[in-house]
Coordinates of C-alpha atoms in Angstrom, one line a residue:
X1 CA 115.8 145.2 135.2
X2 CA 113.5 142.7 134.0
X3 CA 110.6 141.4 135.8
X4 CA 109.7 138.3 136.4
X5 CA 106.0 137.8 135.5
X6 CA 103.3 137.0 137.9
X7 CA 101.5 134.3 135.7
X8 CA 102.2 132.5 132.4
X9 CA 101.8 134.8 129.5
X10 CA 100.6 133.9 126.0
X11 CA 101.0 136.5 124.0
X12 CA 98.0 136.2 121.8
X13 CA 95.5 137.2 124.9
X14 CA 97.7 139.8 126.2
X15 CA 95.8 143.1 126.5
X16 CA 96.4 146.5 127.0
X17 CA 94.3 149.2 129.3
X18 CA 92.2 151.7 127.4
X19 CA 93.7 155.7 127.9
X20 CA 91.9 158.6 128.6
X21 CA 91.1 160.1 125.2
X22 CA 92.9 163.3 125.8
X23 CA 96.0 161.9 126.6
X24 CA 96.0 161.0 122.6
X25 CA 95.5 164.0 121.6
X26 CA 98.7 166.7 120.4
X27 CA 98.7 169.9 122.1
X28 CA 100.5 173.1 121.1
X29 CA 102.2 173.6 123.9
X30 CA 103.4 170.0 123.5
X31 CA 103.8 170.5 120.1
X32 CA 106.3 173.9 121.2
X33 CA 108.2 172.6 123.8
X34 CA 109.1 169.4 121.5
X35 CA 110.5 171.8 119.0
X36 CA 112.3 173.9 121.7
X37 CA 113.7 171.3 123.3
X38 CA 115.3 169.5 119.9
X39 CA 116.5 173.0 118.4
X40 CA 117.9 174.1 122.0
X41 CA 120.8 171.5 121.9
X42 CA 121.8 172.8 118.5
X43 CA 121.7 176.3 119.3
X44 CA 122.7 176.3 123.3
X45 CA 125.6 174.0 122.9
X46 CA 126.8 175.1 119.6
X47 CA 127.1 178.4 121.1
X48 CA 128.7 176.8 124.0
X49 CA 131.4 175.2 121.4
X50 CA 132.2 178.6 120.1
X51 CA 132.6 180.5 123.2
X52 CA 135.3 177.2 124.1
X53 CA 137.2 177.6 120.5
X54 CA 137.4 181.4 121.2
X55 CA 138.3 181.6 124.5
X56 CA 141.8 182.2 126.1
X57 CA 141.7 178.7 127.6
X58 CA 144.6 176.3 127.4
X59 CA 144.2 173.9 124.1
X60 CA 144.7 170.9 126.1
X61 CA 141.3 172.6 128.2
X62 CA 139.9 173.6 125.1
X63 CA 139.9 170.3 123.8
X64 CA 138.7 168.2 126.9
X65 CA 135.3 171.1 127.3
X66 CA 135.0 170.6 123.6
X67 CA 134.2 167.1 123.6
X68 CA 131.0 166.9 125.8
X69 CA 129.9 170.1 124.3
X70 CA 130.0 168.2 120.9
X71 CA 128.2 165.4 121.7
X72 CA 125.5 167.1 123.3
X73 CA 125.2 169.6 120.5
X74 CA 124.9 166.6 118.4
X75 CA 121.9 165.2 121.1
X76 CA 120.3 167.9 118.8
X77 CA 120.2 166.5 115.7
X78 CA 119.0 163.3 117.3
X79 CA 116.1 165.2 118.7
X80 CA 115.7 166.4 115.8
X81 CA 115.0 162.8 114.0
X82 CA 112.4 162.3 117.2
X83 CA 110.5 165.0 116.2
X84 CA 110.3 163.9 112.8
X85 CA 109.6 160.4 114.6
X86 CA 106.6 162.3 115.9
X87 CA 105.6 163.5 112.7
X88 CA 105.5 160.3 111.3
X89 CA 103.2 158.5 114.3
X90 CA 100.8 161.9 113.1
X91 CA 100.8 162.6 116.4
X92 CA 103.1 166.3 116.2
X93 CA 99.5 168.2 115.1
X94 CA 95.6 167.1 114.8
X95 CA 96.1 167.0 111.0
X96 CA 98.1 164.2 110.1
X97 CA 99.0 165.2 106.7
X98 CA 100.3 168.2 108.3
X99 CA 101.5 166.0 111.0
X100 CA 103.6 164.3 108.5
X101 CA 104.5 167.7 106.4
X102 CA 106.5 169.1 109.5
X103 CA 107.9 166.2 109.7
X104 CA 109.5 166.1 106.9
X105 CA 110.9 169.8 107.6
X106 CA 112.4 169.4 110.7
X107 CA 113.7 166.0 110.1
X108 CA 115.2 167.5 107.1
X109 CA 117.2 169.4 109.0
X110 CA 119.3 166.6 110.1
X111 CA 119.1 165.2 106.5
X112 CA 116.6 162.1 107.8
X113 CA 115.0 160.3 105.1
X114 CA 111.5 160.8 107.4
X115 CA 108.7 159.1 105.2
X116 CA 111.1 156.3 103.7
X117 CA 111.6 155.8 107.6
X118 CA 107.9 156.0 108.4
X119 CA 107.5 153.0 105.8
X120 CA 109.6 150.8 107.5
X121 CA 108.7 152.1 111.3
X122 CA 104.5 151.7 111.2
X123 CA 105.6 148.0 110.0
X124 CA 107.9 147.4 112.9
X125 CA 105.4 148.8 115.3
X126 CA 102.4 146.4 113.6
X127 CA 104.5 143.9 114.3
X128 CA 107.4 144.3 116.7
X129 CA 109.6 141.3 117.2
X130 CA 107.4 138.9 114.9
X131 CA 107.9 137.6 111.3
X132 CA 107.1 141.2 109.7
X133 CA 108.9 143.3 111.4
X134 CA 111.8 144.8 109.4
X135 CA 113.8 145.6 111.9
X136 CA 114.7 142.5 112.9
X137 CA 116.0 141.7 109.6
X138 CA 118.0 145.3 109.7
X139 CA 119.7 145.0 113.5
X140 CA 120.4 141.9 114.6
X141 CA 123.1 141.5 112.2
X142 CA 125.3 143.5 114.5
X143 CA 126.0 141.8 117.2
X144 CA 129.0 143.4 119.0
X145 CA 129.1 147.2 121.0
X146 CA 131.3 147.9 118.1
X147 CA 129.3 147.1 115.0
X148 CA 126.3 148.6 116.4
X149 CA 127.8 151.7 116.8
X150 CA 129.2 151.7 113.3
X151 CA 126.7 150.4 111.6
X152 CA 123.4 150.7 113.5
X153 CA 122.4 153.7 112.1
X154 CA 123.8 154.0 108.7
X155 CA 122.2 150.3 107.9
X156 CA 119.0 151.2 108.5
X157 CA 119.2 154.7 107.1
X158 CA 120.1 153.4 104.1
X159 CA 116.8 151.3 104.0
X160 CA 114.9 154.5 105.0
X161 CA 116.7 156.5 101.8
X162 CA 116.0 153.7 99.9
X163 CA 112.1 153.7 100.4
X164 CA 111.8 157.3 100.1
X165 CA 113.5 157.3 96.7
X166 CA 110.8 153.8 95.2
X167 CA 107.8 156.3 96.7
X168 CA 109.1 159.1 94.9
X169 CA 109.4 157.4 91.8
X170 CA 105.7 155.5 92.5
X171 CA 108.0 152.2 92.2
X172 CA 106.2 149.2 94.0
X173 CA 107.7 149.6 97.8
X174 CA 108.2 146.0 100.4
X175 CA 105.1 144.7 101.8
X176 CA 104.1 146.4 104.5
X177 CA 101.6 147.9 107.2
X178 CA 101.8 151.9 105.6
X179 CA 101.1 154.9 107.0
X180 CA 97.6 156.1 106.1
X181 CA 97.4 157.7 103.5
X182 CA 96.9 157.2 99.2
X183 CA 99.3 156.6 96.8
X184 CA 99.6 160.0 95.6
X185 CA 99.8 161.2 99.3
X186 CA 102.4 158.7 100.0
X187 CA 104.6 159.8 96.5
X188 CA 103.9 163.3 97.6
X189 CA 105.5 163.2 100.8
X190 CA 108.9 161.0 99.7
X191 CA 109.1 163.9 97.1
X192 CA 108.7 166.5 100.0
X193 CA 111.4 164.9 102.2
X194 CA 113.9 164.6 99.3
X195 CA 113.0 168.0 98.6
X196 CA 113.4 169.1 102.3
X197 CA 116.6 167.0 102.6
X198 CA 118.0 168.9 99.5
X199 CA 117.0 172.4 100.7
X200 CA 119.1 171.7 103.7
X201 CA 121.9 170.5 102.3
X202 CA 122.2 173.6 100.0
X203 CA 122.1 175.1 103.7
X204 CA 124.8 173.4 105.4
X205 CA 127.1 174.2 102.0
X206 CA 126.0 178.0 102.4
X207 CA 127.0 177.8 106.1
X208 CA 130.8 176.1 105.2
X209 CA 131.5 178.6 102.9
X210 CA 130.6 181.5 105.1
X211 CA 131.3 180.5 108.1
X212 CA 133.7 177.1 108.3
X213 CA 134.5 176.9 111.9
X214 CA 131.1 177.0 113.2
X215 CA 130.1 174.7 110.5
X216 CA 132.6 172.2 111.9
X217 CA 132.1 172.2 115.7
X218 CA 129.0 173.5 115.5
X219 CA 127.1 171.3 112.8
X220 CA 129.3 168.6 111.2
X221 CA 131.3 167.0 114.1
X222 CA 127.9 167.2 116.4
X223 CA 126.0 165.3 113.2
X224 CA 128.7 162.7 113.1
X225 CA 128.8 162.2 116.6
X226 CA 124.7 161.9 116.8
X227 CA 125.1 159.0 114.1
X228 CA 126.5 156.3 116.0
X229 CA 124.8 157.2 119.1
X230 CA 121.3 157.3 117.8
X231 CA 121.9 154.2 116.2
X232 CA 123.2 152.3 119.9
X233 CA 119.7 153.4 121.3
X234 CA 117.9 151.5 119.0
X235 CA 120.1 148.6 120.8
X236 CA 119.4 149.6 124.7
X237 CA 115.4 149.7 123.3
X238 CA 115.3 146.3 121.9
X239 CA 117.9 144.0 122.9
X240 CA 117.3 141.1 124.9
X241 CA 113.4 141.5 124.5
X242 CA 110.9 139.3 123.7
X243 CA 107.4 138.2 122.3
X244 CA 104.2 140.2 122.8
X245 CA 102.6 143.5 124.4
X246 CA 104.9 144.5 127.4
X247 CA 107.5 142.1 126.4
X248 CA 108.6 143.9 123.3
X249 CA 110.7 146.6 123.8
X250 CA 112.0 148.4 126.9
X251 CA 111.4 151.7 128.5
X252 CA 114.3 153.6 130.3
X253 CA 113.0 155.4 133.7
X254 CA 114.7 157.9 135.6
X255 CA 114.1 161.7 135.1
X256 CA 117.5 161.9 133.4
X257 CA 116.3 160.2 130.3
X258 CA 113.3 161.7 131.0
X259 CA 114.4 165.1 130.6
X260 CA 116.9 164.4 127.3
X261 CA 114.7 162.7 125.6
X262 CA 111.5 164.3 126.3
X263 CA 109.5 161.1 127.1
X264 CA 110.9 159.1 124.5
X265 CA 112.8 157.0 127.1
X266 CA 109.1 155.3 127.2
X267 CA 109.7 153.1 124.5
X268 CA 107.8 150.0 126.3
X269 CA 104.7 152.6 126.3
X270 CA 105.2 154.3 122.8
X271 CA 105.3 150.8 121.3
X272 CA 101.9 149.9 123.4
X273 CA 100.3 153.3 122.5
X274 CA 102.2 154.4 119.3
X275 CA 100.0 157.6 118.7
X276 CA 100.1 159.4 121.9
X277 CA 102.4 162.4 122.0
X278 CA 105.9 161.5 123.5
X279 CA 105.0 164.2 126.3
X280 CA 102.2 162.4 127.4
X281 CA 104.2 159.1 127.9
X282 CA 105.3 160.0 131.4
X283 CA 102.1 159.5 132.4
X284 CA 100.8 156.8 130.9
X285 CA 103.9 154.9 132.8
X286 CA 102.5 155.9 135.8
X287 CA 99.2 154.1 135.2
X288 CA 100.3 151.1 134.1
X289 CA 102.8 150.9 136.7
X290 CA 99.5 151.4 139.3
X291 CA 98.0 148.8 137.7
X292 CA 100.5 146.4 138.3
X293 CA 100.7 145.5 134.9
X294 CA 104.4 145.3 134.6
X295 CA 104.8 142.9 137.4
X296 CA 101.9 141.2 136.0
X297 CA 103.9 140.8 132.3
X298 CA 107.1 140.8 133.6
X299 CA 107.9 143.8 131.5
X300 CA 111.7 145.1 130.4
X301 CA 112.2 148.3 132.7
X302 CA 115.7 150.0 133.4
X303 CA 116.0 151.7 136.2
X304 CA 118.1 154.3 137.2
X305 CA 120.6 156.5 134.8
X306 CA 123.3 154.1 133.8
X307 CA 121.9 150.8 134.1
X308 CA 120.1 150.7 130.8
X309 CA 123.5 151.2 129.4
X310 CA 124.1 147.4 130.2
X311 CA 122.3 146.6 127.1
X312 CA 124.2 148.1 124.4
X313 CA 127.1 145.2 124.8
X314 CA 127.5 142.0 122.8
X315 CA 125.9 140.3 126.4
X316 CA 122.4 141.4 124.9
X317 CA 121.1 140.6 121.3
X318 CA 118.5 142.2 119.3
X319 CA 116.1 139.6 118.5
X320 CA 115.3 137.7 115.5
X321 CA 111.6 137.2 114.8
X322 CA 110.2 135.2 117.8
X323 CA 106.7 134.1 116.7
X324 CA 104.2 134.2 113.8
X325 CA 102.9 137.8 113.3
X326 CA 99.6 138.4 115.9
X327 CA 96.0 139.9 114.9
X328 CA 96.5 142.8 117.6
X329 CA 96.9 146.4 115.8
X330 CA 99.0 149.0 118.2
X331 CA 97.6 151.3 115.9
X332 CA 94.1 150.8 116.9
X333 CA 93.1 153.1 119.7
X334 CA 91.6 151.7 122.9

């Protein structure tokens, strides 16, 4: 639900509350358990898929345990891309060009263009729902439950392939906010993920040839199932959102989407804090919340495990640029 908010907002004084500075920083263990988490859907489930295909079951019970195995499998590859995500906010490690590097690796892994992506995301974090941000240009073009799921994600990975291909070739990019780092940095990474990207292709090929049925319900029918959902919760995130710091974006609670996404159900407080770890999200929540700061902004929370669900439908838009692009920097620590 959305909030009402306690007083007029203007979203040029709007302010968020300085974190403690630890809850910025990347830990190992955090680091870990984000990796185990993403590559534990791929390998658990896939297994799972397997040990369905092979058994002595019924087809018609084959077929109806295959299905959610699939699409969780395929919940893998989309963790995947949110560890890349990770990478690119250079908040996976301390190091941010090694941040970025593993990245690129994993996210390879479920061929994701991850610095042409990170061009595009820093901008729509900068500035999220205003004149600059790209991705109101890319989504809201799709306007029906239908078209998002179709085209949602292959729109705007098709941006992100397209970026990574200008850095590689050091061709001029769109005007944005970009990641921090030089030109030959930037060029050097877009080569990487191509690089990485091709590596695992090769892979997947290997895989086919040697061992086809597990490379279809194991790895190609999960990916194509992980396509249109990833691209819908871009949708539940953003749609019917609006202007400014806790207005923005929306964070689903409950400790279901806790749990599957590992803290990336925070979107509200990723997009107010973009460089804390995803695992440190939960509790950053639970100080604004004390606070009363998202009664006091009417922010966009959903409650609960299928009510965020709600806005995925043709009911809920993702917005066009609402106002002229603000002087506050997410970026810049508090």
């Amino acid at each position: 639900m959305t909030t009402p908010p306690s007083e007029p907002l203007d979203p040029t004084v709007m302010k968020r509350p300085s974190l403690p500075r630890a809850w910025y920083r990347p830990t190992v263990a955090g680091f870990l358990g984000y990796l185990l988490h993403a590559s534990s859907w791929l390998v658990v489930f896939g297994f799972a898929s397997m040990s369905i295909l092979g058994s002595e079951l019924p087809t018609a019970a084959k077929m109806v345990l295959l299905v959610p195995s699939v699409i969780l499998t395929g919940h893998g590859f989309h963790m995947l891309g949110w560890f890349a995500h990770e990478g690119v906010h250079l908040s996976l490690l301390p190091n941010k060009y090694v941040s970025t590097a593993v990245g690129c690796v994993v996210g390879a892994l479920a061929l994701f263009p991850t610095y042409g992506y990170g061009v595009t995301h820093w901008t729509h974090h900068r500035f999220t729902n205003q004149q600059s941000d790209p991705d109101t240009r890319i989504y809201s073009r799709y306007r029906t439950f239908w078209a998002r799921f179709f085209m949602g994600r292959v729109a705007a990975n098709r941006g992100y392939i397209r970026n990574t291909v200008l850095a590689a070739l050091g061709r001029p990019l769109p005007k944005s906010y970009h990641m921090p780092f030089r030109p030959r940095w930037a060029r050097f990474f877009a080569v990487f993920t191509l690089a990485c990207a091709g590596v695992a292709l090769v892979a997947y090929v290997a895989v086919a040839v040697v061992a086809p049925t597990y490379f279809l319900v194991g790895l190609l029918l999960p990916y194509l199932t992980a396509i249109p959902t990833s691209g819908l919760r871009i949708y539940l995130e953003h749609n019917g959102t609006g202007a400014g710091i806790f207005r923005d974006t929306r964070s689903y609670v409950s400790t279901f989407w806790t749990v599957l996404m590992f803290g990336n159900n925070f979107h509200l407080e990723h997009h107010l804090y973009p460089t804390v770890p995803a695992y440190h999200l939960p509790r950053v929540h639970h100080l604004l919340q004390s606070q009363g700061l998202y009664a006091r902004y009417g922010a966009h929370l959903a409650n609960g495990v299928l009510a965020p669900l709600r806005y995925l439908g043709a009911r809920y838009q993702y917005p066009e640029a609402l106002i002229d692009d603000l002087d506050a920097d997410p970026f810049v620590s508090l």
